[in-house]
Amino acid sequence: MKKQLLLLLLISASLLQAQQLKSPDEFLGYPLGSKYTPHYKIVNYFNYVATAASGQMKLQQYGETNEGRPLLLAFIASAGNAARLEDIRKNNLRLTGMLTDKPADINAPAIVWLSYNVHGNETSSSEVAMKMLYELLNPTNTQSAAYLSNVVVIIDPCINPDGRDRYVNWQAQVVGRNVNPDPNGREHNEPWPGGRSNHYNFDLNRDWAWQTQVETKQRIKVYNQWMPQVHSDYHEQGYNNPYYFAPAAEPYHEVITPFQRSFQVEIGKNNAKYFDANGWLYFTKEVFDLFYPSYGDTYPVYNGSIGMTFEQAGLSRASTAVITNTGDTLTLKDRIAHHFTTSMSTIEVVSKNTGRVITAFKKFFDDARAGGVGEYKTFVVTDVATNRIDGLKRLLDDNAIQYTYSSGAALKGYNYFTQKEEAFTTSNSLVVSTYQPKGVLAKVLFEPVSKLADSATYDITAWALPYVYGLQSYAVKEKIAGENKAVTGVTQAVIPLNAYGYLVRYSSFEDSKLLAAILQAGIKVRFAERDFSIANKKFSRGTLIVLRKGNEEKLDELQRAAKMFNASVTPIESGFMDTGFDVGSEKVHFIKKPNVAMITGKGAYSESAGEVWHLFDQQLNYPITLINADDVNNVNWKNIDVLIVSGGRYKFLSDKEASADLKNWVRQGGKIIAIENAVSQMATGEWGIKIKKSEEDKDKEKKDDKPNYEDLKKFAESEHDGIRSYIAGAVYRIDLDITHPLAFGLGDNYYTLKQDDKVYEFFKEGWNVGVIKKDNYVAGFVGSKIKDKIKDAMLIGEQPMGSGDIIYLADNPIFRNFWESGKLLLANAVFFAGQ
C-alpha cells in the first residue's frame, strides 16, 4: 500500500511540474529555429527542465570538453520507470551478460539513446534536442506518454560543444539583422578550421572505438554502463540533398544480424510514412554504410544495438536559411522539423516493439557468449615483452572487452605478420576470446581481413589491432582458456646516484613520452646508433643513455619519468662496452632538445594538423609552435629546429621565393617533416623527391591518340568504375632499414594505412628507410587499376640537404591518432633523425 501511494505521489508531482513546464520558445525568449542557440543556453534549458520535471527526468553531467564546456545526458522516462532508473540500467547489463549477479528480466523497457550534434557545424540537431526534451515531457502530448510506458530515452544534446560554439559564435558575428539566404554570402562560408571538429580539430564521429578524444572517452564510459537497444546519430549533409535515414547502404559487416538489418527497415518505413505525408524528399540505402567500426551507427551495432545515422540537409553553408539549387529556401525551422520527426518516429517504433527488441538484443549477446563469433574464435598477442602492449590493454579496457593470459600452450593460428597459418607457443600471451559479451566487437577489431560485400564504402576498410599497434599476434579458430592473472610489469628500482650512467630501452611510444619528459626536465640524453652489450645484457639501437655527469641534480626526474611510463632504468658502472661502441663513440649521439613548429591554418587539412597538435599537446606533452600558413614569410626560422608540414595543399610549397627561404633554413641545419599530401606536393616541385609512375602511366605517355575501346563505359556503372582507381584505407607492410634512427623501436616491419596511390622513386642521394615491395599488400580494399602501382617504391625516407634534412612520410603515420605504431615513427623523426 505504501509503495502504491508513493508511486501515485510521484506521478502527481511529475504531472504538476510538467503542467508548468516552459517550452524552448518560452524559456529562450525567441522561436526555436529563428536563430542558433549557444551551448550555454542549451545547458540552461536542460537544467531548468531537470528541476521542473524531476519526477520524469534525470540530468547527468558525464564530462567536460577541452574548453571546459559541460557534457550532458538527459534520462527521460515515465514516472514509474524514472523512480527505478538504476534498476533498469542494471537489468539491461544483465541482458548483455556484462552483469551476472542474477538473471535478467526480459519484461523491461527498451532504451533509446539519441545523440545530437557530434559535428559542431551540423547545428540543427541540438535545437531538436530541446524540442524533444519538451515534447517527451509535455503533459498534453499523450502520444509521448504512451511511448514512455515502454521506453527509456537518453538524450545527449550536444556531443561536440566546442565545435558547435565555434560555429555558432562565428555565425552570430557575421549575420545581419535578417539572414541572407544567398549561398554566396559570407555567413555561408565558414573560415578555417570550421566548427565540424572538436578543440583539437578531431572528427568525433570517427572516434567511437578508438577513444582518443576526451569527449569520446567520457561518453563511451557511460554508454557501456547502459548499452542501449537503439542508438540514433543525427547529422547534416550538403544543403541541396534530400533527407537520409536508414536502412543503410551496403556494405554491411558480416556480423550484423538479420534482426539488426530488418528492424532498420521497419524504422525507415515509419519515417517514410511521415515524410510522405508532409511531401518531404528523402533517400535510403545509399552512401552511408555499416562497416568501419568507429562511427556513431556502427559502434552501437557491434555492441548489440540498432545503430542508425540520420542526415538532414544543412551544414554550415546553410546558415539559418539558404536558397537551394531548386530555388526553394531551406530554413533552420525546416531542418528542426525533419530531425524531430525521425527522432519521434524512432521512439514510436521501438515502443510498439519493445518485446521483440529486448529479445533480439539478449540473443545477440547470448549467441556470442555461448558460441563465439566468426571464423577465428580467439586472438592471441604474443608480443608482451615491451610496454607497447599497455596501449592495447587500455583500448580493450575502454571498450569493456575482456582479456586473459595464457602461458605455455602450443597452438596453431593465423600469423598476422606472415599472413600464414603457423604453429606458435603462448608464453605470457594476452588472449582475447570472442566467447564474451563484447565478442562481436572484439572480432571486428581483431579480424585479420574484413570481408567487403560492396567495395563502394564510406571509409577505411582495414584496422586490425595487431597492425595498428605493431604487435606480433595470431588468430586462432579454437576457444582458448586463459587465466586472469596479469603479466608482471616493470619493477621500479631506486636509481643509484653514484652510477656512471643509466640506460633506458627504446621500443614503444611510451619510451618516446619518457624521452620528451626528460628533455623537458633539462636532462642531457644520448642515444646509441648500434646494438651493444654491457654487463652481460644486450641493448638495441635507439637505447637512451643518460650520464650522471651533467645530470646530477636531475636524476629524480629520470626516476619519475621511468615510473610514469613503465620503463626500466639500468645503471652502468662504466662507459666501456663489452660489444658495440663505447659511450664516447661518434656512434653515440647527443640529442639536442628541438624547438618544434607546425604549419596550420589555411591550406592545412584541419584534421591532419589537429592530429599532430593533439599528439604533442596531450600525449607527448611537448611544446609545439603552431604557425599560420599565411605567416610563413614572416617567421624567424632561427628559433625553430623542426618544422612539421602535415597533410594539406600549401601555397608556400609551390611559391619559389617561400620555398627558397625554407630550403636555405634546411641547409643551415633545419629539419622538415613532410606528411602525406605535403610529400606529394613537394614531389611536384624542386625538392628532390619524385612520384613514381606506374608502368601503365608510362605506357600511356608513349601511346598515340588511336581510339581505345577499353575507354568506353556504361553510365550505370560510373560509380563502381571510379572505385577501380580508389583505395579505401588499406594496410600495407613496409620493409624497414632497421639501422636507421627513423626505424628505432619499430622492429623489422611497419604497417601503414595507405589511403592513396602515391609512392615515390628510391633516393639515389638519401636514405630509403621504408620501402614497399611487390607482395606487401596485407588487407583492405585497393582498386584494380592502382594495385599494381603500389610496389617497388619508397614511402619513408630521409633526404640530407646541406646541414639539415627533410623527412618524408608518404602516409599519415598517426591517422585519427589511433594508429599507435605510427606515433613512434613520428617521434623518431622529431627526436632522432638527422641528429
CSV table of C-alpha atoms in Angstrom, one decimal, residues 221-593:
chain,number,residue,atom,x,y,z
A,221,LYS,CA,32.3,5.0,-20.3
A,222,VAL,CA,28.7,5.9,-19.7
A,223,TYR,CA,27.5,4.2,-22.9
A,224,ASN,CA,29.0,0.9,-21.6
A,225,GLN,CA,27.1,1.4,-18.3
A,226,TRP,CA,23.8,1.5,-20.2
A,227,MET,CA,24.2,-0.4,-23.5
A,228,PRO,CA,21.0,0.9,-25.3
A,229,GLN,CA,19.0,-1.2,-27.6
A,230,VAL,CA,18.7,1.6,-30.2
A,231,HIS,CA,21.1,4.4,-30.9
A,232,SER,CA,20.3,7.3,-33.3
A,233,ASP,CA,23.1,9.6,-34.5
A,234,TYR,CA,22.0,13.0,-36.0
A,235,HIS,CA,23.9,14.8,-38.7
A,236,GLU,CA,23.7,17.2,-41.6
A,237,GLN,CA,24.9,17.0,-45.2
A,238,GLY,CA,25.1,19.4,-48.2
A,239,TYR,CA,22.1,21.8,-48.2
A,240,ASN,CA,20.9,20.6,-51.6
A,241,ASN,CA,20.5,17.0,-50.5
A,242,PRO,CA,17.2,15.3,-49.5
A,243,TYR,CA,17.0,13.8,-46.0
A,244,TYR,CA,18.7,10.4,-45.4
A,245,PHE,CA,17.5,7.8,-43.0
A,246,ALA,CA,18.1,4.0,-42.6
A,247,PRO,CA,18.2,1.3,-43.9
A,248,ALA,CA,21.9,1.8,-44.6
A,249,ALA,CA,23.8,1.3,-47.8
A,250,GLU,CA,26.0,-1.8,-48.4
A,251,PRO,CA,28.5,-2.9,-47.4
A,252,TYR,CA,27.1,-4.2,-44.1
A,253,HIS,CA,29.6,-6.0,-42.0
A,254,GLU,CA,29.0,-9.8,-41.9
A,255,VAL,CA,28.4,-9.8,-38.1
A,256,ILE,CA,25.3,-7.6,-38.4
A,257,THR,CA,22.3,-9.8,-37.5
A,258,PRO,CA,19.2,-10.3,-39.6
A,259,PHE,CA,17.2,-8.5,-36.9
A,260,GLN,CA,19.5,-5.6,-36.9
A,261,ARG,CA,19.1,-5.4,-40.6
A,262,SER,CA,15.3,-5.8,-40.7
A,263,PHE,CA,14.5,-3.5,-37.8
A,264,GLN,CA,16.2,-0.7,-39.5
A,265,VAL,CA,13.8,-1.2,-42.4
A,266,GLU,CA,10.8,-1.1,-40.0
A,267,ILE,CA,12.0,2.2,-38.6
A,268,GLY,CA,12.8,3.5,-42.1
A,269,LYS,CA,9.3,2.7,-43.3
A,270,ASN,CA,7.8,4.5,-40.4
A,271,ASN,CA,9.9,7.5,-41.1
A,272,ALA,CA,8.8,7.4,-44.7
A,273,LYS,CA,5.2,7.4,-43.7
A,274,TYR,CA,5.6,10.8,-42.0
A,275,PHE,CA,7.8,12.2,-44.7
A,276,ASP,CA,5.4,11.1,-47.4
A,277,ALA,CA,2.5,12.8,-45.5
A,278,ASN,CA,4.5,16.1,-45.5
A,279,GLY,CA,5.7,15.8,-49.0
A,280,TRP,CA,9.4,15.8,-47.9
A,281,LEU,CA,12.1,14.3,-50.0
A,282,TYR,CA,14.3,11.5,-48.6
A,283,PHE,CA,16.6,8.7,-49.7
A,284,THR,CA,17.7,5.4,-48.1
A,285,LYS,CA,20.1,2.5,-48.8
A,286,GLU,CA,22.7,4.9,-50.3
A,287,VAL,CA,26.1,6.4,-49.3
A,288,PHE,CA,26.1,5.7,-45.6
A,289,ASP,CA,27.1,2.0,-45.0
A,290,LEU,CA,27.7,-0.1,-41.8
A,291,PHE,CA,31.3,-1.2,-41.9
A,292,TYR,CA,34.0,1.0,-40.3
A,293,PRO,CA,33.7,0.3,-36.6
A,294,SER,CA,34.2,3.7,-35.1
A,295,TYR,CA,31.0,5.6,-36.2
A,296,GLY,CA,28.0,6.6,-34.2
A,297,ASP,CA,26.0,3.9,-36.0
A,298,THR,CA,28.4,1.0,-36.4
A,299,TYR,CA,29.9,1.1,-32.9
A,300,PRO,CA,26.5,0.7,-31.4
A,301,VAL,CA,25.6,-2.0,-33.9
A,302,TYR,CA,28.7,-4.0,-32.9
A,303,ASN,CA,27.6,-3.6,-29.3
A,304,GLY,CA,24.2,-5.2,-30.0
A,305,SER,CA,22.2,-2.0,-30.8
A,306,ILE,CA,20.2,-0.9,-33.7
A,307,GLY,CA,22.6,1.9,-34.8
A,308,MET,CA,21.4,4.4,-37.3
A,309,THR,CA,22.6,7.6,-39.0
A,310,PHE,CA,20.2,10.4,-39.9
A,311,GLU,CA,21.3,13.1,-42.3
A,312,GLN,CA,19.5,16.4,-42.8
A,313,ALA,CA,20.4,18.9,-45.5
A,314,GLY,CA,22.3,21.8,-44.0
A,315,LEU,CA,25.8,22.1,-42.7
A,316,SER,CA,27.5,25.4,-42.1
A,317,ARG,CA,26.7,26.7,-45.6
A,318,ALA,CA,23.0,26.6,-44.8
A,319,SER,CA,23.3,29.3,-42.1
A,320,THR,CA,19.7,29.7,-40.8
A,321,ALA,CA,18.3,30.0,-44.3
A,322,VAL,CA,19.7,29.2,-47.7
A,323,ILE,CA,18.4,29.1,-51.3
A,324,THR,CA,18.8,25.6,-52.7
A,325,ASN,CA,19.6,24.6,-56.3
A,326,THR,CA,15.8,24.1,-56.9
A,327,GLY,CA,15.1,27.7,-55.9
A,328,ASP,CA,13.5,26.7,-52.6
A,329,THR,CA,14.6,28.2,-49.3
A,330,LEU,CA,15.7,25.7,-46.7
A,331,THR,CA,15.4,27.2,-43.2
A,332,LEU,CA,16.6,26.1,-39.8
A,333,LYS,CA,13.0,25.5,-38.8
A,334,ASP,CA,12.7,23.0,-41.7
A,335,ARG,CA,15.8,21.2,-40.5
A,336,ILE,CA,14.5,21.0,-36.9
A,337,ALA,CA,11.2,19.7,-38.1
A,338,HIS,CA,12.8,16.9,-40.1
A,339,HIS,CA,15.1,15.7,-37.4
A,340,PHE,CA,12.3,16.0,-34.8
A,341,THR,CA,10.1,13.8,-36.9
A,342,THR,CA,12.6,11.0,-37.3
A,343,SER,CA,13.5,11.2,-33.6
A,344,MET,CA,9.9,10.7,-32.5
A,345,SER,CA,9.3,8.1,-35.2
A,346,THR,CA,12.2,6.0,-33.9
A,347,ILE,CA,10.9,6.1,-30.4
A,348,GLU,CA,7.4,5.2,-31.6
A,349,VAL,CA,8.6,2.0,-33.5
A,350,VAL,CA,10.7,0.9,-30.5
A,351,SER,CA,7.8,1.5,-28.1
A,352,LYS,CA,5.5,-0.7,-30.2
A,353,ASN,CA,8.0,-3.5,-30.5
A,354,THR,CA,9.7,-3.5,-27.1
A,355,GLY,CA,9.4,-7.2,-26.5
A,356,ARG,CA,10.9,-8.1,-29.9
A,357,VAL,CA,13.7,-5.5,-29.4
A,358,ILE,CA,14.6,-6.8,-26.0
A,359,THR,CA,14.5,-10.5,-27.1
A,360,ALA,CA,16.8,-9.9,-30.1
A,361,PHE,CA,19.1,-7.7,-28.0
A,362,LYS,CA,19.6,-10.5,-25.4
A,363,LYS,CA,20.1,-13.1,-28.2
A,364,PHE,CA,22.9,-11.0,-29.7
A,365,PHE,CA,24.9,-11.4,-26.5
A,366,ASP,CA,23.8,-14.9,-25.6
A,367,ASP,CA,25.0,-16.1,-29.0
A,368,ALA,CA,28.4,-14.6,-28.6
A,369,ARG,CA,28.9,-15.9,-25.1
A,370,ALA,CA,27.8,-19.4,-26.0
A,371,GLY,CA,29.3,-19.9,-29.4
A,372,GLY,CA,31.9,-17.2,-30.0
A,373,VAL,CA,31.9,-15.1,-33.1
A,374,GLY,CA,33.3,-15.6,-36.6
A,375,GLU,CA,35.9,-18.0,-38.1
A,376,TYR,CA,38.6,-17.0,-35.6
A,377,LYS,CA,37.3,-17.5,-32.0
A,378,THR,CA,40.4,-16.3,-30.2
A,379,PHE,CA,43.1,-13.7,-30.7
A,380,VAL,CA,46.5,-14.2,-29.1
A,381,VAL,CA,49.0,-11.4,-28.7
A,382,THR,CA,52.4,-12.9,-28.0
A,383,ASP,CA,54.4,-9.7,-28.1
A,384,VAL,CA,54.0,-8.7,-24.5
A,385,ALA,CA,57.7,-8.0,-23.6
A,386,THR,CA,57.5,-4.3,-24.3
A,387,ASN,CA,55.2,-1.6,-23.0
A,388,ARG,CA,53.6,-1.4,-26.4
A,389,ILE,CA,51.1,-3.9,-25.0
A,390,ASP,CA,49.9,-1.3,-22.5
A,391,GLY,CA,48.2,0.9,-25.2
A,392,LEU,CA,46.3,-2.1,-26.5
A,393,LYS,CA,45.1,-3.1,-23.0
A,394,ARG,CA,43.9,0.5,-22.4
A,395,LEU,CA,41.9,0.3,-25.6
A,396,LEU,CA,40.4,-3.1,-24.6
A,397,ASP,CA,39.5,-1.8,-21.1
A,398,ASP,CA,37.9,1.4,-22.5
A,399,ASN,CA,35.7,-0.8,-24.7
A,400,ALA,CA,34.9,-3.2,-21.9
A,401,ILE,CA,36.4,-6.1,-23.9
A,402,GLN,CA,37.6,-8.9,-21.6
A,403,TYR,CA,41.0,-10.4,-21.9
A,404,THR,CA,43.1,-13.1,-20.1
A,405,TYR,CA,46.5,-14.5,-20.2
A,406,SER,CA,47.9,-17.9,-21.4
A,407,SER,CA,51.3,-19.4,-21.0
A,408,GLY,CA,53.0,-22.5,-22.4
A,409,ALA,CA,50.3,-23.8,-24.7
A,410,ALA,CA,51.3,-25.0,-28.2
A,411,LEU,CA,48.8,-23.7,-30.8
A,412,LYS,CA,48.3,-23.1,-34.5
A,413,GLY,CA,46.9,-19.9,-35.8
A,414,TYR,CA,47.0,-17.2,-38.5
A,415,ASN,CA,50.2,-15.1,-38.1
A,416,TYR,CA,49.3,-11.5,-38.8
A,417,PHE,CA,52.9,-10.7,-39.8
A,418,THR,CA,53.5,-13.6,-42.3
A,419,GLN,CA,49.8,-14.0,-43.3
A,420,LYS,CA,50.1,-17.7,-42.9
A,421,GLU,CA,48.8,-20.4,-40.6
A,422,GLU,CA,51.7,-21.3,-38.3
A,423,ALA,CA,52.4,-23.1,-35.0
A,424,PHE,CA,53.3,-20.9,-32.1
A,425,THR,CA,53.6,-21.1,-28.3
A,426,THR,CA,51.8,-18.9,-25.9
A,427,SER,CA,54.3,-17.6,-23.3
A,428,ASN,CA,52.6,-15.0,-21.0
A,429,SER,CA,50.5,-14.1,-24.0
A,430,LEU,CA,47.4,-11.8,-23.9
A,431,VAL,CA,44.3,-13.7,-25.0
A,432,VAL,CA,41.1,-12.1,-26.3
A,433,SER,CA,38.2,-14.6,-26.7
A,434,THR,CA,35.0,-13.9,-28.7
A,435,TYR,CA,33.1,-16.0,-26.1
A,436,GLN,CA,32.2,-12.9,-24.2
A,437,PRO,CA,29.5,-10.2,-24.2
A,438,LYS,CA,31.8,-7.9,-26.3
A,439,GLY,CA,32.7,-10.9,-28.6
A,440,VAL,CA,31.3,-9.2,-31.7
A,441,LEU,CA,33.2,-6.0,-31.2
A,442,ALA,CA,36.4,-8.0,-30.4
A,443,LYS,CA,36.0,-10.0,-33.6
A,444,VAL,CA,35.5,-6.8,-35.7
A,445,LEU,CA,38.6,-5.0,-34.2
A,446,PHE,CA,40.9,-8.0,-34.4
A,447,GLU,CA,39.8,-9.8,-37.6
A,448,PRO,CA,42.8,-10.1,-40.0
A,449,VAL,CA,40.7,-9.3,-43.1
A,450,SER,CA,37.3,-7.6,-43.1
A,451,LYS,CA,35.0,-9.1,-45.7
A,452,LEU,CA,33.5,-6.5,-48.1
A,453,ALA,CA,30.1,-7.2,-49.7
A,454,ASP,CA,30.4,-4.0,-51.7
A,455,SER,CA,33.7,-2.0,-52.4
A,456,ALA,CA,31.8,1.3,-52.5
A,457,THR,CA,32.4,2.1,-48.8
A,458,TYR,CA,32.4,5.4,-47.0
A,459,ASP,CA,35.6,4.9,-45.0
A,460,ILE,CA,38.7,2.8,-44.4
A,461,THR,CA,38.5,-1.0,-44.9
A,462,ALA,CA,41.3,-2.3,-42.7
A,463,TRP,CA,42.0,-1.7,-39.0
A,464,ALA,CA,43.2,-4.9,-37.4
A,465,LEU,CA,44.6,-4.0,-34.0
A,466,PRO,CA,47.8,-6.1,-34.3
A,467,TYR,CA,48.8,-3.9,-37.3
A,468,VAL,CA,47.7,-0.7,-35.5
A,469,TYR,CA,49.9,-1.5,-32.5
A,470,GLY,CA,52.6,-3.4,-34.4
A,471,LEU,CA,52.2,-6.4,-32.1
A,472,GLN,CA,53.0,-10.0,-33.1
A,473,SER,CA,49.7,-11.8,-32.9
A,474,TYR,CA,47.8,-14.9,-34.0
A,475,ALA,CA,44.1,-15.5,-34.9
A,476,VAL,CA,43.0,-19.0,-33.7
A,477,LYS,CA,40.0,-20.9,-34.7
A,478,GLU,CA,39.5,-22.6,-31.4
A,479,LYS,CA,38.4,-21.4,-28.0
A,480,ILE,CA,41.4,-21.0,-25.6
A,481,ALA,CA,41.1,-21.0,-21.9
A,482,GLY,CA,43.1,-18.2,-20.2
A,483,GLU,CA,43.9,-17.1,-16.7
A,484,ASN,CA,43.0,-13.7,-15.2
A,485,LYS,CA,46.5,-13.3,-13.7
A,486,ALA,CA,48.2,-10.4,-15.4
A,487,VAL,CA,51.8,-10.5,-16.7
A,488,THR,CA,54.1,-8.8,-14.2
A,489,GLY,CA,55.0,-5.3,-15.2
A,490,VAL,CA,58.3,-3.5,-14.8
A,491,THR,CA,59.6,-3.4,-11.2
A,492,GLN,CA,60.8,0.1,-10.5
A,493,ALA,CA,64.1,0.1,-8.5
A,494,VAL,CA,65.5,3.2,-7.0
A,495,ILE,CA,68.2,4.7,-9.3
A,496,PRO,CA,71.6,4.7,-7.6
A,497,LEU,CA,73.1,8.1,-7.6
A,498,ASN,CA,76.7,7.0,-7.9
A,499,ALA,CA,76.4,5.1,-11.3
A,500,TYR,CA,78.4,6.2,-14.3
A,501,GLY,CA,75.2,6.4,-16.3
A,502,TYR,CA,71.8,4.9,-17.0
A,503,LEU,CA,70.3,3.0,-19.9
A,504,VAL,CA,66.6,3.1,-21.0
A,505,ARG,CA,65.4,0.6,-23.7
A,506,TYR,CA,63.6,2.3,-26.5
A,507,SER,CA,60.8,0.2,-28.1
A,508,SER,CA,57.5,2.0,-27.9
A,509,PHE,CA,55.7,5.3,-28.0
A,510,GLU,CA,55.7,5.2,-24.2
A,511,ASP,CA,59.5,5.4,-24.4
A,512,SER,CA,59.1,8.5,-26.7
A,513,LYS,CA,57.0,10.1,-24.0
A,514,LEU,CA,59.7,9.4,-21.5
A,515,LEU,CA,62.3,11.0,-23.8
A,516,ALA,CA,60.1,14.0,-24.2
A,517,ALA,CA,59.6,14.3,-20.5
A,518,ILE,CA,63.3,14.1,-19.6
A,519,LEU,CA,64.3,16.5,-22.3
A,520,GLN,CA,61.7,18.9,-20.9
A,521,ALA,CA,63.2,18.4,-17.5
A,522,GLY,CA,66.6,19.6,-18.8
A,523,ILE,CA,68.3,16.1,-18.7
A,524,LYS,CA,71.1,15.6,-21.2
A,525,VAL,CA,70.3,12.5,-23.3
A,526,ARG,CA,72.2,10.5,-25.8
A,527,PHE,CA,71.2,7.5,-28.0
A,528,ALA,CA,73.1,4.5,-29.3
A,529,GLU,CA,73.2,4.2,-33.1
A,530,ARG,CA,74.1,0.5,-33.0
A,531,ASP,CA,73.3,-2.5,-30.8
A,532,PHE,CA,75.7,-3.1,-27.9
A,533,SER,CA,76.1,-5.1,-24.7
A,534,ILE,CA,77.4,-4.4,-21.2
A,535,ALA,CA,77.5,-6.5,-18.1
A,536,ASN,CA,76.1,-9.5,-20.0
A,537,LYS,CA,73.0,-7.6,-21.1
A,538,LYS,CA,72.1,-6.8,-24.7
A,539,PHE,CA,70.7,-3.4,-25.7
A,540,SER,CA,69.3,-2.5,-29.1
A,541,ARG,CA,70.0,0.5,-31.2
A,542,GLY,CA,68.0,3.5,-30.1
A,543,THR,CA,68.7,2.8,-26.4
A,544,LEU,CA,68.7,6.1,-24.4
A,545,ILE,CA,71.8,6.9,-22.4
A,546,VAL,CA,71.8,9.4,-19.5
A,547,LEU,CA,75.2,10.1,-17.9
A,548,ARG,CA,75.4,11.0,-14.3
A,549,LYS,CA,77.9,13.8,-15.0
A,550,GLY,CA,76.0,16.9,-16.1
A,551,ASN,CA,72.7,15.5,-14.7
A,552,GLU,CA,73.5,15.1,-11.0
A,553,GLU,CA,70.7,17.4,-9.9
A,554,LYS,CA,68.0,15.9,-12.2
A,555,LEU,CA,68.2,12.2,-11.6
A,556,ASP,CA,65.0,12.2,-9.7
A,557,GLU,CA,63.3,13.5,-12.8
A,558,LEU,CA,64.6,10.4,-14.7
A,559,GLN,CA,63.2,8.2,-11.9
A,560,ARG,CA,59.8,9.9,-12.0
A,561,ALA,CA,59.6,9.6,-15.8
A,562,ALA,CA,60.5,5.9,-15.7
A,563,LYS,CA,57.7,5.2,-13.2
A,564,MET,CA,55.2,7.3,-15.1
A,565,PHE,CA,55.9,5.5,-18.4
A,566,ASN,CA,56.6,2.0,-17.0
A,567,ALA,CA,60.2,1.9,-18.2
A,568,SER,CA,63.1,0.1,-16.5
A,569,VAL,CA,66.4,2.0,-15.9
A,570,THR,CA,69.6,0.0,-16.0
A,571,PRO,CA,72.5,1.7,-14.2
A,572,ILE,CA,76.0,1.1,-15.6
A,573,GLU,CA,79.4,1.4,-13.9
A,574,SER,CA,81.4,2.3,-17.0
A,575,GLY,CA,81.2,3.7,-20.5
A,576,PHE,CA,83.3,0.7,-21.8
A,577,MET,CA,81.0,-1.7,-23.7
A,578,ASP,CA,81.5,-5.5,-23.9
A,579,THR,CA,80.4,-5.3,-27.5
A,580,GLY,CA,79.5,-2.4,-29.7
A,581,PHE,CA,80.6,1.2,-29.4
A,582,ASP,CA,81.6,2.9,-26.2
A,583,VAL,CA,79.6,5.8,-24.8
A,584,GLY,CA,82.2,8.2,-26.0
A,585,SER,CA,82.0,6.9,-29.6
A,586,GLU,CA,80.7,9.0,-32.5
A,587,LYS,CA,78.1,6.3,-32.9
A,588,VAL,CA,76.5,7.5,-29.7
A,589,HIS,CA,74.7,10.8,-30.4
A,590,PHE,CA,73.7,13.7,-28.2
A,591,ILE,CA,70.0,14.6,-28.5
A,592,LYS,CA,69.5,18.3,-28.8
A,593,LYS,CA,66.2,19.4,-27.4
